[in-house]
Every structure is written in C-alpha cells, then in structure tokens.
Coordinates of C-alpha atoms in Angstrom, one line a residue:
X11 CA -74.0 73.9 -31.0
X12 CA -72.5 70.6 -32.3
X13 CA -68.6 71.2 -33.3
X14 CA -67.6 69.5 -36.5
X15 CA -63.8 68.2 -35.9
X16 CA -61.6 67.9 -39.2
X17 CA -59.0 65.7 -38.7
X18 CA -55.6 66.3 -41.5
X19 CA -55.2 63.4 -43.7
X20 CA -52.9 61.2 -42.8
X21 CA -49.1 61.3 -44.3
X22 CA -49.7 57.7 -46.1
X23 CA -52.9 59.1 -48.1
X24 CA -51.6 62.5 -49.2
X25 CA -51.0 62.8 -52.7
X26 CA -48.4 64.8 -54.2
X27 CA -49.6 67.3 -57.1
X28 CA -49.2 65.6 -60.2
X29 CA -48.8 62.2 -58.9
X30 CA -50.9 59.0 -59.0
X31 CA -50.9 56.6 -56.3
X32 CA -48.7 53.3 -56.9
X33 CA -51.3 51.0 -57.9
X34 CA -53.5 53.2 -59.9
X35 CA -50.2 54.3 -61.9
X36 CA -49.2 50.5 -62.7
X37 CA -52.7 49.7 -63.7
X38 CA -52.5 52.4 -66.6
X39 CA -49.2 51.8 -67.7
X40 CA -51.2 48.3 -68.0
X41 CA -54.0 49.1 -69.7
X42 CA -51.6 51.4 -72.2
X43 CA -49.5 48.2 -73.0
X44 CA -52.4 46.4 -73.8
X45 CA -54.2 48.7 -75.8
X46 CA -51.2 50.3 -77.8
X47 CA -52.0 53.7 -76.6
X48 CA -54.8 55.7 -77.9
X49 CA -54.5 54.5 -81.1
X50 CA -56.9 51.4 -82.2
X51 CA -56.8 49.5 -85.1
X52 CA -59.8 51.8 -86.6
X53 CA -57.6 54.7 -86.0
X54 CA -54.6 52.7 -87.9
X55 CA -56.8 52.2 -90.7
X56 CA -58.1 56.0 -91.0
X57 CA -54.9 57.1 -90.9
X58 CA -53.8 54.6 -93.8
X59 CA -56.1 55.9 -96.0
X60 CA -55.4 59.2 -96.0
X61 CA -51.8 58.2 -96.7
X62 CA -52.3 56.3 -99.8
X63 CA -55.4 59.1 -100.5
X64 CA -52.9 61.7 -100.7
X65 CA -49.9 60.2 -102.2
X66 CA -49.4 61.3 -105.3
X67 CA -48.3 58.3 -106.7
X68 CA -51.6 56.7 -106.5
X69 CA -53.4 58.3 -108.6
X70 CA -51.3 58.1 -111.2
X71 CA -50.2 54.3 -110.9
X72 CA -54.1 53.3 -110.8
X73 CA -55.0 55.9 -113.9
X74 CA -51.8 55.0 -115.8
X75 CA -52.5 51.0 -115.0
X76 CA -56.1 51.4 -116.5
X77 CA -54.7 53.2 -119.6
X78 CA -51.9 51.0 -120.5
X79 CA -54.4 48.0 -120.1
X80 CA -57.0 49.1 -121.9
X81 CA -54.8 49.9 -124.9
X82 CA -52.7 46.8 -124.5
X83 CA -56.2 44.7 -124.2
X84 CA -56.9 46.6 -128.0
X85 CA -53.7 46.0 -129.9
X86 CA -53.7 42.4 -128.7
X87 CA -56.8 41.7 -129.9
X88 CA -56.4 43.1 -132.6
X89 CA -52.7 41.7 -133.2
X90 CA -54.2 38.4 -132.3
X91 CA -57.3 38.6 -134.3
X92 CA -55.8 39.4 -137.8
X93 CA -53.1 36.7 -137.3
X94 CA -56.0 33.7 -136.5
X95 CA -56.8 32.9 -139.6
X96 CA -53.1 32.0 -140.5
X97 CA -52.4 29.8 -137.9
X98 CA -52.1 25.5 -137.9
X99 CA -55.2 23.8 -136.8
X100 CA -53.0 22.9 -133.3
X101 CA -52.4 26.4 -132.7
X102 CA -56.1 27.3 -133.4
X103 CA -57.3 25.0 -131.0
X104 CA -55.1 26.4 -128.1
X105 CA -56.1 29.7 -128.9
X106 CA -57.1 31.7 -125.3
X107 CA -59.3 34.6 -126.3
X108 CA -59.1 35.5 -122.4
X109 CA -56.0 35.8 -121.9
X110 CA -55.3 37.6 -125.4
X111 CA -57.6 40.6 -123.9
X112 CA -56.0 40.1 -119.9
X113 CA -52.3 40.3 -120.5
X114 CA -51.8 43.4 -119.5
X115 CA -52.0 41.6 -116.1
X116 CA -48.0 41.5 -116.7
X117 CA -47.4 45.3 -116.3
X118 CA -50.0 45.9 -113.8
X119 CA -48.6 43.4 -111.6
X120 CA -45.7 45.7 -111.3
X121 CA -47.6 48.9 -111.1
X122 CA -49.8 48.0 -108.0
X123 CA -46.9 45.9 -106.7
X124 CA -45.2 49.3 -106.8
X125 CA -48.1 50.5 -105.2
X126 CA -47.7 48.2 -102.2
X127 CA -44.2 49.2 -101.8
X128 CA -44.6 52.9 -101.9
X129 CA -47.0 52.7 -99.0
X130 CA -44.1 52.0 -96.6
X131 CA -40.9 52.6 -98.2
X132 CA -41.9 56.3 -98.7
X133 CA -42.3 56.8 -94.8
X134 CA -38.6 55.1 -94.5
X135 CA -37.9 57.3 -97.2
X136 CA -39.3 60.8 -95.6
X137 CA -38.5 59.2 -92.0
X138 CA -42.2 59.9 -90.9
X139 CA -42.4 55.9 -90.0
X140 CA -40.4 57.3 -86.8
X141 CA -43.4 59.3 -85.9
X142 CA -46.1 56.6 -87.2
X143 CA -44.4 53.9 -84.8
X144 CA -44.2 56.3 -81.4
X145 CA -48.4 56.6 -82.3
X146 CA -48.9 52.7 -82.7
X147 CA -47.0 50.8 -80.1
X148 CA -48.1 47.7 -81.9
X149 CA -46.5 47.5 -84.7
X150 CA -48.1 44.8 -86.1
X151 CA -51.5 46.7 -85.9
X152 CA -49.3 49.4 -88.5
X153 CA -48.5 46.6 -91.3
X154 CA -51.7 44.9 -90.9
X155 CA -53.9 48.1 -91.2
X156 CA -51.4 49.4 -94.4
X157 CA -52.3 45.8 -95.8
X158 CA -56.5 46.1 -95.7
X159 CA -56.5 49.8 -97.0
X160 CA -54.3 48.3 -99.9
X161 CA -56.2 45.7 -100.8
X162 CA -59.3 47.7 -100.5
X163 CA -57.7 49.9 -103.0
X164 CA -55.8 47.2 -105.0
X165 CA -58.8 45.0 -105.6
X166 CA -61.6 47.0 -106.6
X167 CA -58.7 48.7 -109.2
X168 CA -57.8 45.0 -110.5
X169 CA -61.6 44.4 -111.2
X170 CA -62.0 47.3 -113.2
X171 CA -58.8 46.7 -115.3
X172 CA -59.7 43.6 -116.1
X173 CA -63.2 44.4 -117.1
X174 CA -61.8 47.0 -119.0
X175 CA -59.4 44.9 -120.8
X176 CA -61.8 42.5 -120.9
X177 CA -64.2 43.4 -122.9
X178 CA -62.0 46.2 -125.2
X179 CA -59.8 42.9 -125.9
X180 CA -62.9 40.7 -126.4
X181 CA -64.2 43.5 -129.5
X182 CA -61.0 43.6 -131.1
X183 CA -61.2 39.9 -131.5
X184 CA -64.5 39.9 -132.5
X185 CA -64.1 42.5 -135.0
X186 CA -61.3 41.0 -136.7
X187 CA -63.5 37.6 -136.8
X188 CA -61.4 35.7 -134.6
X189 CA -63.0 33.6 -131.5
X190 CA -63.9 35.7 -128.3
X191 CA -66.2 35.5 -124.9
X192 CA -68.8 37.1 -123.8
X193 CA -69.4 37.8 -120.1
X194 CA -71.9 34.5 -120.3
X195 CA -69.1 32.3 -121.7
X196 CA -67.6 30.0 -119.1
X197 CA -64.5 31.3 -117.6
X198 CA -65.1 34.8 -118.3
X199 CA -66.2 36.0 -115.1
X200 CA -63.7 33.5 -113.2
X201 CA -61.1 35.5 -115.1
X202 CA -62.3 38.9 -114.4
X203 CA -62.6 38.2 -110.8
X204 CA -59.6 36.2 -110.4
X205 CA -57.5 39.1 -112.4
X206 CA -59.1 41.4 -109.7
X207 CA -57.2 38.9 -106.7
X208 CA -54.2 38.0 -108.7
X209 CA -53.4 41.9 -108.9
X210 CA -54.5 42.5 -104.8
X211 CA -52.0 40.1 -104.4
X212 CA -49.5 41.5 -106.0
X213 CA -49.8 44.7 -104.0
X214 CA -49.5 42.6 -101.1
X215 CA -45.8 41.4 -102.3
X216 CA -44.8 44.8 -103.4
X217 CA -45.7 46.0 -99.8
X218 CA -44.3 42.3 -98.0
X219 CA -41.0 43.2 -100.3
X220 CA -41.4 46.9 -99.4
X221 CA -41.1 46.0 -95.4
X222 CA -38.2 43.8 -95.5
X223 CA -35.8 46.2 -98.0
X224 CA -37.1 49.5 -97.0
X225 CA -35.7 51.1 -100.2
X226 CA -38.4 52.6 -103.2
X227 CA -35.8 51.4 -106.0
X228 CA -34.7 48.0 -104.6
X229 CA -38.2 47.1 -104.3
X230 CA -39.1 47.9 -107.7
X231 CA -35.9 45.8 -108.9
X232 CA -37.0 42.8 -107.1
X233 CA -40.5 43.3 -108.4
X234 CA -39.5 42.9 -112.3
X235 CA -36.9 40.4 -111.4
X236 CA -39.2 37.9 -109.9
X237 CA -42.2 38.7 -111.8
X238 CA -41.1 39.8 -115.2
X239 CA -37.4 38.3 -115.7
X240 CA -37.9 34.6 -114.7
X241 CA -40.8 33.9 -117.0
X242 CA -39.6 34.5 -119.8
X243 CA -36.4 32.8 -119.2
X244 CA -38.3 29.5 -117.1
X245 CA -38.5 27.3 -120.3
X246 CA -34.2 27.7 -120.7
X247 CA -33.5 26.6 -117.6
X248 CA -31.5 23.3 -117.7
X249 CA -34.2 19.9 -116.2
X250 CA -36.1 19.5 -114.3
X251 CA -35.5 22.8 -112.7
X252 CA -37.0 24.7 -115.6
X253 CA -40.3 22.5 -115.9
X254 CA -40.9 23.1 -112.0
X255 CA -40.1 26.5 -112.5
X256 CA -42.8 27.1 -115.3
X257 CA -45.3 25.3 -113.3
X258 CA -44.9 26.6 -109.4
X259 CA -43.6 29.8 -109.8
X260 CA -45.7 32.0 -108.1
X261 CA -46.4 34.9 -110.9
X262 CA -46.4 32.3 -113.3
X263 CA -48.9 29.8 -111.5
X264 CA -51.1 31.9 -110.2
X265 CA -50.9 34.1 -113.8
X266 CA -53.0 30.9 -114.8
X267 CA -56.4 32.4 -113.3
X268 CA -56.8 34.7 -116.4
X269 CA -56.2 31.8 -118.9
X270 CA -59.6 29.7 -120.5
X271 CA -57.7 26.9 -122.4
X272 CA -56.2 24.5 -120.1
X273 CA -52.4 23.6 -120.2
X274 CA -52.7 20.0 -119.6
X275 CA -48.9 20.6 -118.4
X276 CA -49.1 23.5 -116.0
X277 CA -51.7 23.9 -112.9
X278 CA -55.7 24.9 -113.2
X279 CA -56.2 28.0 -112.4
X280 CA -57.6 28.4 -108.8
X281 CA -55.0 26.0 -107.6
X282 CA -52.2 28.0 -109.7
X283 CA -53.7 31.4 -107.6
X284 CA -53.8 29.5 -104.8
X285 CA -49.8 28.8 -104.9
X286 CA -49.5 33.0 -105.8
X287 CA -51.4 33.5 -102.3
X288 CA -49.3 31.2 -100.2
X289 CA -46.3 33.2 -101.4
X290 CA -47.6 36.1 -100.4
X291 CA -48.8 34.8 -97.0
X292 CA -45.3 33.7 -96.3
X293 CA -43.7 36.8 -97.8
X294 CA -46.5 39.1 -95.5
X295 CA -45.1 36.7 -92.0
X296 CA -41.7 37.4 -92.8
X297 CA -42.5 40.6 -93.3
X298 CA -44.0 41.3 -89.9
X299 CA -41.4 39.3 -87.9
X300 CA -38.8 41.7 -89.1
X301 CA -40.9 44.8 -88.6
X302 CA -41.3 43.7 -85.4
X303 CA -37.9 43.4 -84.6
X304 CA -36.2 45.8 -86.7
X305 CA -35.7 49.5 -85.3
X306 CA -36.9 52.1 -87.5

C-alpha cells in the first residue's frame, strides 16, 4: 500500500485566524480608497432621495411655492390688466404680459433656494452629516449626488409653477382686455422653460450657500439679501456701479429669461441666465473645496 506523507506547512505560509496576508491586505485597503467604500455614487443618490422624500419641509415649500404663484400670477394680471388702459402710449408699448403672469419667480427663488439649503444644513443641524460622511469617503460624491436629486426635484417643480402662473396670469389679462400670450406666441415657451432653470438654479445657490455657512437661518438671510434686497435698491446706487449692478447681477440678469419685451439697456435673456449659471457654478466649486477640507 502506497503511504501518503503530509508534510506541515511551512511557518512563512501559516496564516494567523483573522488575518490576511501582507499583500492581499494592502491591495484592499487599495481598492477601498479608490472606490470610497461600499458606497457608489447610485447608492449616494438613493440615499439623497429619500432625504429630501422624507423631509418635511419639502412638501410644504413645493405645495406652498405653487400656491403663492398661482395666486400671485392672478392678482397681477388682474392688477395689471385693469390698469392698461390708463397708461401713456410709451408705457403701453413696454408692456410684458410674460413677466406680469411669472413674477412670482421672486418668491420662489427663495422658497426652493431654501430648499437647497435645508438639504445639507439640516444634517449639520441634527449632526447626522457625521454619520453620512463615515459612509461616503468621497465627499465630493455626497455634494454632487445632493446636487442631481435637487435639481431633479427643483426643475420639474419650476416647470410646473411657471405653467401654472403662466397661463392663470395669461387669463387674468385676457379677461380684463389687456394684451396676453398664448403658449404659441413667441417667447412663451422660452419663458416657461427658462423659469423652470432659472428656479433649478436657484436651489443650486441655496444648497452652494448651504455648504459653505452650514447654518438653516444664515442661509436664508443671505438668500433674501442677494436676491431680494439688492434689486430693488440697484437703480440707487451711485455710477456706474449701479448700472452694472442692474445689468450683471446674477438674480437680476438671469431674472431676464421670463421677460418678452426687450430692455435694449439690460442683457437678452439666455445670455442674462447664462451669467445666473456661472454664479452658481462658481458658488457649487467653492462649495466643494471647502467641503472637502472642512471637518464636519
């Protein structure tokens, strides 16, 4: 009968219970580095939405948004419509049915810029951001994942309030027989749509401003002070300063998307929206630089 020897391993390829040998531990820490963890950018993005899903504040900003709109589209229109007939023939000419039924943009703006703040200044605020961050090693993959669910919930919600507003604003005006559009009329559907990206945008800088103060009630603050507060005040501003205020602002430029008469003074529309989204690009890099570097 053949004997089968078995020889004992040898000391250098003996593994200790629990352990990994050299090599095959550095190459996972590796692969972990480089993949973040288990957690992929698909799994960021689930996890966004059901944060801004079950906030309560959502529901209520986008419902109370509508609302206000709608009703704000009405009274304008019907403000504007009954006051038409009285105006000078200059005045008459630079009438802007559009922008009569979308200026409601002004408080929306806020709303979904507050929004865009709540989705990470309430995890500062409830110190859950700890426990988001020791998930997602990237933190970059965090704040870019926060910033495509809000915009998927920011745009579609702009699009409706400005159809809304749209066409409630557009039957006020016709039923007090002042001018008004029709969704065939030049420049109404450029309005709509651009309303729809003007206001995504502006849930991107409420959640750029969010990142960088970390506080619910600062961020709000800045919010009406840069869009509310300066436009008002632009035209009193001493010089030049005040004319280059009214035109390259960025709430003001890009505000000109929802506007059909043509300022010869101030910038066309796409170009003025264009100026609104290279704020908000900058205002999104700072934001990830310090979020990078910034402990939690």
């Amino acid at each position: 009968m053949r004997r089968t020897t078995v020889r004992p391993a040898s000391e250098s390829t003996r593994l200790r219970p629990g352990r990994l040998p050299a090599r095959r531990l550095r190459a996972v820490r590796r692969r972990e580095r480089g993949s973040g963890g288990a957690a992929t950018f698909a799994h960021c993005l689930h996890a966004e939405w059901i944060k801004i899903r079950t906030m309560r504040s959502t529901l209520y900003v986008l419902l109370g948004t509508l609302a206000f709109c709608a009703g704000l589209a009405a009274l304008n229109g019907s403000s504007a419509g009954d006051e038409f007939a009285g105006l000078s023939p200059a005045d008459q000419a630079a009438f802007d049915p559009l922008a009569t039924s979308l200026r409601g943009y002004l408080i929306a703006q806020i709303t979904l810029g507050l929004l865009g703040g709540l989705v990470i200044t309430s995890e500062y605020g409830t110190r859950t951001i700890v426990s988001t961050l020791a998930s997602v090693r990237h933190r970059g993959r965090v704040l870019t994942s926060k910033a495509v669910v809000l915009v998927a919930v920011a745009f579609p919600t702009g699009l409706v309030v400005s159809s809304t507003g749209f066409l409630v604003g557009q039957a006020a005006l016709s039923g007090a027989g002042a001018p008004h559009l029709t969704l065939s009329d030049g420049g109404a559907l450029r309005g709509i749509f651009g309303g729809g990206l003007y206001l995504a945008l502006a849930g991107l800088f409420g959640l750029a401003l969010g990142t960088v103060i970390r506080s619910t009630t600062a961020t709000v603050t800045t919010l009406f002070g840069v869009m509310l507060i300066v436009q008002p005040f632009a035209p009193a501003l001493p010089g030049g300063l005040g004319d280059w205020v009214t035109t390259y602002w960025p709430p003001i430029a890009g505000g000109q998307i929802i506007t059909s008469y043509q300022d010869p003074d101030l910038l066309t529309p796409w170009a003025g929206l264009g100026v609104m989204a290279g704020c908000v690009a900058v205002m999104m890099g700072a934001a990830h630089a310090v979020f990078r570097k910034r402990d939690a």
